[in-house]
């Protein structure tokens, strides 16, 4: 849909806020719009920005504020919406296949003609629940739930038999759906099967719809019959979406709870309460769009081929990286979001349909493989991890989160020796519970493992290295305040983890007897030239006075 120019920034912000609020409500309520409002939720439609009168003339009823807004821009959703499956089911129910002399197919169907069976095809209509991920401008993935519904159109036409023969029967004998090498569902006797499936497969797999079409002919004056069969297929590449996250929890010394969740495949977010009032989501946001391959239908007959418009098209859910980015709700009183990590990818904006106008990132973005949050309390019995495919979620308890301790470090800083010109400062950093030295060495940490260094130690901003006992000494020559700061690594990357700590000491040479003696010696040696010059000046003055006398 039409983009909004830079010169209308204020309007863009207003629309974005309005769409966000309205869409969030829609996504939460999961209330599908009526079947005649497909255009309201189709992001690939143009945006004429209809007035209420124009909307009424087009759709036959007065628009709601959301419906009218949707004619000017595109609705986006904070969670995978349910109405895509509902509207697809309605459109599929209105899809009418041809008769014995007519075959109906979308333009891209792979049609087969053999013997008496012509223009036969099996074409996948839609799979739900499903979400297409727009990773980059050239990379997309179609994720489907492990359990769902496959819809397909099977059609053909019968060519007139030659000789003294006639068609006695024709039908779609069987329709099979397989994912990989696993048969997941079947149907018989229908040209518009809606097949429920359940698969044990994972990752990327071919989803294949196979139909067997049979035609039986017999002689008009004989009992001999002949059956011809044709098998037609349609295959799409899909990714089976399974939520298999890794989760870690931690308790901060102040009582707050930390939770980190990592999932290799794209995932949506975490709800901390059963009603979803406290939640965190990653970079993904959603819109719905029709499958343009079904915009027109090809009607094939023996004499000609025509085209007609269907009564509806399948509607799909598309996830895109949003400019709004990862968010925690509620904004002020909800959980904080200290870290989001993942792989950096280029913006998918150049690959979007020209009519799609959503708040997609314009520059590179970080796929939110992992999200870390901090909240005053987290009840594991209420926490649920949600995927980018509608209905795919997992309770935190089923993930078996690993608890990681967070402790206060024992940081000591003291002056162990001084002289008139230097001071030696001793620094120790140890675990407050075990007394073991805290290691600051190690390879760069990975985002969710526990093998990284515990943090960094600095003396007045300069890095400090500890020995194997967790201690070191530093000699300083400049008087002043010396502050040692321990900056801990994230609890996600080390175990046990620690909170920040700092200690200070002050040193000045006058703080010791030797310092005062050195100061006196310095002043004495500095005063000798002054005294000599003063005496010489007085003597010179006396001489000059004597020479100028009477």
PDB file of N, CA and C in Angstrom, residues 105-151:
ATOM      1  N   UNK A 105      -8.286 -23.557 -12.320  1.00  0.00           N
ATOM      2  CA  UNK A 105      -6.973 -23.581 -11.679  1.00  0.00           C
ATOM      3  C   UNK A 105      -6.408 -22.175 -11.610  1.00  0.00           C
ATOM      4  N   UNK A 106      -5.523 -21.914 -10.644  1.00  0.00           N
ATOM      5  CA  UNK A 106      -4.800 -20.637 -10.665  1.00  0.00           C
ATOM      6  C   UNK A 106      -3.808 -20.638 -11.821  1.00  0.00           C
ATOM      7  N   UNK A 107      -3.367 -19.481 -12.273  1.00  0.00           N
ATOM      8  CA  UNK A 107      -2.492 -19.430 -13.450  1.00  0.00           C
ATOM      9  C   UNK A 107      -1.205 -20.230 -13.305  1.00  0.00           C
ATOM     10  N   UNK A 108      -0.691 -20.369 -12.107  1.00  0.00           N
ATOM     11  CA  UNK A 108       0.583 -21.062 -11.934  1.00  0.00           C
ATOM     12  C   UNK A 108       0.465 -22.550 -11.704  1.00  0.00           C
ATOM     13  N   UNK A 109      -0.714 -23.121 -11.840  1.00  0.00           N
ATOM     14  CA  UNK A 109      -0.893 -24.544 -11.575  1.00  0.00           C
ATOM     15  C   UNK A 109      -0.145 -25.392 -12.595  1.00  0.00           C
ATOM     16  N   UNK A 110       0.363 -26.516 -12.129  1.00  0.00           N
ATOM     17  CA  UNK A 110       1.065 -27.472 -12.995  1.00  0.00           C
ATOM     18  C   UNK A 110       0.040 -28.481 -13.510  1.00  0.00           C
ATOM     19  N   UNK A 111      -0.487 -28.226 -14.716  1.00  0.00           N
ATOM     20  CA  UNK A 111      -1.583 -29.036 -15.250  1.00  0.00           C
ATOM     21  C   UNK A 111      -1.053 -30.186 -16.106  1.00  0.00           C
ATOM     22  N   UNK A 112      -1.768 -31.289 -16.032  1.00  0.00           N
ATOM     23  CA  UNK A 112      -1.375 -32.513 -16.740  1.00  0.00           C
ATOM     24  C   UNK A 112      -2.532 -32.985 -17.607  1.00  0.00           C
ATOM     25  N   UNK A 113      -2.212 -33.411 -18.812  1.00  0.00           N
ATOM     26  CA  UNK A 113      -3.204 -34.005 -19.713  1.00  0.00           C
ATOM     27  C   UNK A 113      -2.699 -35.378 -20.139  1.00  0.00           C
ATOM     28  N   UNK A 114      -3.545 -36.382 -19.917  1.00  0.00           N
ATOM     29  CA  UNK A 114      -3.172 -37.744 -20.285  1.00  0.00           C
ATOM     30  C   UNK A 114      -4.454 -38.537 -20.547  1.00  0.00           C
ATOM     31  N   UNK A 115      -4.547 -39.080 -21.745  1.00  0.00           N
ATOM     32  CA  UNK A 115      -5.718 -39.869 -22.095  1.00  0.00           C
ATOM     33  C   UNK A 115      -6.978 -39.031 -22.068  1.00  0.00           C
ATOM     34  N   UNK A 116      -7.982 -39.509 -21.353  1.00  0.00           N
ATOM     35  CA  UNK A 116      -9.255 -38.809 -21.273  1.00  0.00           C
ATOM     36  C   UNK A 116      -9.253 -37.689 -20.239  1.00  0.00           C
ATOM     37  N   UNK A 117      -8.219 -37.618 -19.431  1.00  0.00           N
ATOM     38  CA  UNK A 117      -8.158 -36.617 -18.361  1.00  0.00           C
ATOM     39  C   UNK A 117      -7.286 -35.462 -18.831  1.00  0.00           C
ATOM     40  N   UNK A 118      -7.854 -34.267 -18.825  1.00  0.00           N
ATOM     41  CA  UNK A 118      -7.139 -33.090 -19.325  1.00  0.00           C
ATOM     42  C   UNK A 118      -7.112 -31.999 -18.256  1.00  0.00           C
ATOM     43  N   UNK A 119      -6.070 -31.193 -18.334  1.00  0.00           N
ATOM     44  CA  UNK A 119      -5.911 -30.034 -17.439  1.00  0.00           C
ATOM     45  C   UNK A 119      -6.084 -30.416 -15.970  1.00  0.00           C
ATOM     46  N   UNK A 120      -5.541 -31.570 -15.622  1.00  0.00           N
ATOM     47  CA  UNK A 120      -5.630 -32.030 -14.234  1.00  0.00           C
ATOM     48  C   UNK A 120      -4.526 -31.382 -13.402  1.00  0.00           C
ATOM     49  N   UNK A 121      -4.860 -31.055 -12.189  1.00  0.00           N
ATOM     50  CA  UNK A 121      -3.857 -30.452 -11.308  1.00  0.00           C
ATOM     51  C   UNK A 121      -4.268 -30.637  -9.858  1.00  0.00           C
ATOM     52  N   UNK A 122      -3.294 -30.584  -9.000  1.00  0.00           N
ATOM     53  CA  UNK A 122      -3.491 -30.479  -7.554  1.00  0.00           C
ATOM     54  C   UNK A 122      -2.678 -29.277  -7.106  1.00  0.00           C
ATOM     55  N   UNK A 123      -3.333 -28.279  -6.553  1.00  0.00           N
ATOM     56  CA  UNK A 123      -2.646 -27.039  -6.189  1.00  0.00           C
ATOM     57  C   UNK A 123      -2.914 -26.713  -4.730  1.00  0.00           C
ATOM     58  N   UNK A 124      -1.844 -26.537  -3.993  1.00  0.00           N
ATOM     59  CA  UNK A 124      -1.966 -26.169  -2.589  1.00  0.00           C
ATOM     60  C   UNK A 124      -2.600 -24.786  -2.468  1.00  0.00           C
ATOM     61  N   UNK A 125      -3.637 -24.694  -1.673  1.00  0.00           N
ATOM     62  CA  UNK A 125      -4.336 -23.425  -1.473  1.00  0.00           C
ATOM     63  C   UNK A 125      -3.752 -22.663  -0.281  1.00  0.00           C
ATOM     64  N   UNK A 126      -3.648 -23.323   0.842  1.00  0.00           N
ATOM     65  CA  UNK A 126      -3.109 -22.659   2.035  1.00  0.00           C
ATOM     66  C   UNK A 126      -2.836 -23.695   3.109  1.00  0.00           C
ATOM     67  N   UNK A 127      -1.946 -23.323   4.019  1.00  0.00           N
ATOM     68  CA  UNK A 127      -1.673 -24.099   5.232  1.00  0.00           C
ATOM     69  C   UNK A 127      -1.807 -23.142   6.409  1.00  0.00           C
ATOM     70  N   UNK A 128      -2.547 -23.564   7.409  1.00  0.00           N
ATOM     71  CA  UNK A 128      -2.693 -22.761   8.625  1.00  0.00           C
ATOM     72  C   UNK A 128      -2.664 -23.678   9.836  1.00  0.00           C
ATOM     73  N   UNK A 129      -2.112 -23.215  10.963  1.00  0.00           N
ATOM     74  CA  UNK A 129      -1.425 -21.941  11.186  1.00  0.00           C
ATOM     75  C   UNK A 129      -0.065 -21.908  10.487  1.00  0.00           C
ATOM     76  N   UNK A 130       0.298 -20.740   9.999  1.00  0.00           N
ATOM     77  CA  UNK A 130       1.570 -20.565   9.308  1.00  0.00           C
ATOM     78  C   UNK A 130       1.954 -19.095   9.345  1.00  0.00           C
ATOM     79  N   UNK A 131       3.252 -18.850   9.260  1.00  0.00           N
ATOM     80  CA  UNK A 131       3.777 -17.483   9.201  1.00  0.00           C
ATOM     81  C   UNK A 131       4.968 -17.461   8.265  1.00  0.00           C
ATOM     82  N   UNK A 132       4.942 -16.523   7.347  1.00  0.00           N
ATOM     83  CA  UNK A 132       6.104 -16.318   6.481  1.00  0.00           C
ATOM     84  C   UNK A 132       7.001 -15.256   7.111  1.00  0.00           C
ATOM     85  N   UNK A 133       8.263 -15.609   7.284  1.00  0.00           N
ATOM     86  CA  UNK A 133       9.231 -14.683   7.865  1.00  0.00           C
ATOM     87  C   UNK A 133       9.965 -13.970   6.738  1.00  0.00           C
ATOM     88  N   UNK A 134       9.933 -12.649   6.771  1.00  0.00           N
ATOM     89  CA  UNK A 134      10.663 -11.837   5.798  1.00  0.00           C
ATOM     90  C   UNK A 134      12.012 -11.504   6.424  1.00  0.00           C
ATOM     91  N   UNK A 135      13.026 -12.370   6.192  1.00  0.00           N
ATOM     92  CA  UNK A 135      14.326 -12.206   6.830  1.00  0.00           C
ATOM     93  C   UNK A 135      15.128 -11.079   6.196  1.00  0.00           C
ATOM     94  N   UNK A 136      15.282 -11.124   4.879  1.00  0.00           N
ATOM     95  CA  UNK A 136      15.959 -10.070   4.130  1.00  0.00           C
ATOM     96  C   UNK A 136      15.137  -9.795   2.880  1.00  0.00           C
ATOM     97  N   UNK A 137      15.645  -8.930   2.019  1.00  0.00           N
ATOM     98  CA  UNK A 137      14.900  -8.610   0.797  1.00  0.00           C
ATOM     99  C   UNK A 137      14.810  -9.800  -0.142  1.00  0.00           C
ATOM    100  N   UNK A 138      15.696 -10.783   0.011  1.00  0.00           N
ATOM    101  CA  UNK A 138      15.702 -11.941  -0.892  1.00  0.00           C
ATOM    102  C   UNK A 138      15.471 -13.262  -0.181  1.00  0.00           C
ATOM    103  N   UNK A 139      15.409 -13.257   1.131  1.00  0.00           N
ATOM    104  CA  UNK A 139      15.276 -14.507   1.879  1.00  0.00           C
ATOM    105  C   UNK A 139      13.979 -14.508   2.681  1.00  0.00           C
ATOM    106  N   UNK A 140      13.161 -15.532   2.416  1.00  0.00           N
ATOM    107  CA  UNK A 140      11.916 -15.726   3.144  1.00  0.00           C
ATOM    108  C   UNK A 140      11.831 -17.181   3.590  1.00  0.00           C
ATOM    109  N   UNK A 141      11.140 -17.396   4.679  1.00  0.00           N
ATOM    110  CA  UNK A 141      10.891 -18.760   5.142  1.00  0.00           C
ATOM    111  C   UNK A 141       9.419 -18.900   5.490  1.00  0.00           C
ATOM    112  N   UNK A 142       8.850 -19.997   5.039  1.00  0.00           N
ATOM    113  CA  UNK A 142       7.455 -20.296   5.355  1.00  0.00           C
ATOM    114  C   UNK A 142       7.442 -21.302   6.498  1.00  0.00           C
ATOM    115  N   UNK A 143       7.064 -20.843   7.681  1.00  0.00           N
ATOM    116  CA  UNK A 143       6.969 -21.718   8.843  1.00  0.00           C
ATOM    117  C   UNK A 143       5.524 -22.175   9.005  1.00  0.00           C
ATOM    118  N   UNK A 144       5.351 -23.456   9.303  1.00  0.00           N
ATOM    119  CA  UNK A 144       4.020 -23.994   9.571  1.00  0.00           C
ATOM    120  C   UNK A 144       4.040 -24.699  10.919  1.00  0.00           C
ATOM    121  N   UNK A 145       2.878 -24.751  11.544  1.00  0.00           N
ATOM    122  CA  UNK A 145       2.769 -25.420  12.833  1.00  0.00           C
ATOM    123  C   UNK A 145       2.878 -26.931  12.650  1.00  0.00           C
ATOM    124  N   UNK A 146       3.313 -27.663  13.673  1.00  0.00           N
ATOM    125  CA  UNK A 146       3.370 -29.127  13.574  1.00  0.00           C
ATOM    126  C   UNK A 146       1.995 -29.761  13.400  1.00  0.00           C
ATOM    127  N   UNK A 147       0.948 -29.043  13.806  1.00  0.00           N
ATOM    128  CA  UNK A 147      -0.425 -29.509  13.645  1.00  0.00           C
ATOM    129  C   UNK A 147      -1.234 -28.394  13.000  1.00  0.00           C
ATOM    130  N   UNK A 148      -1.998 -28.740  11.976  1.00  0.00           N
ATOM    131  CA  UNK A 148      -2.774 -27.704  11.312  1.00  0.00           C
ATOM    132  C   UNK A 148      -3.668 -28.265  10.235  1.00  0.00           C
ATOM    133  N   UNK A 149      -3.998 -27.420   9.255  1.00  0.00           N
ATOM    134  CA  UNK A 149      -4.911 -27.786   8.179  1.00  0.00           C
ATOM    135  C   UNK A 149      -4.301 -27.404   6.842  1.00  0.00           C
ATOM    136  N   UNK A 150      -4.325 -28.357   5.916  1.00  0.00           N
ATOM    137  CA  UNK A 150      -3.883 -28.126   4.540  1.00  0.00           C
ATOM    138  C   UNK A 150      -5.122 -28.081   3.657  1.00  0.00           C
ATOM    139  N   UNK A 151      -5.227 -27.047   2.844  1.00  0.00           N
ATOM    140  CA  UNK A 151      -6.319 -26.934   1.879  1.00  0.00           C
ATOM    141  C   UNK A 151      -5.739 -26.949   0.473  1.00  0.00           C
TER     142      UNK A 151
END
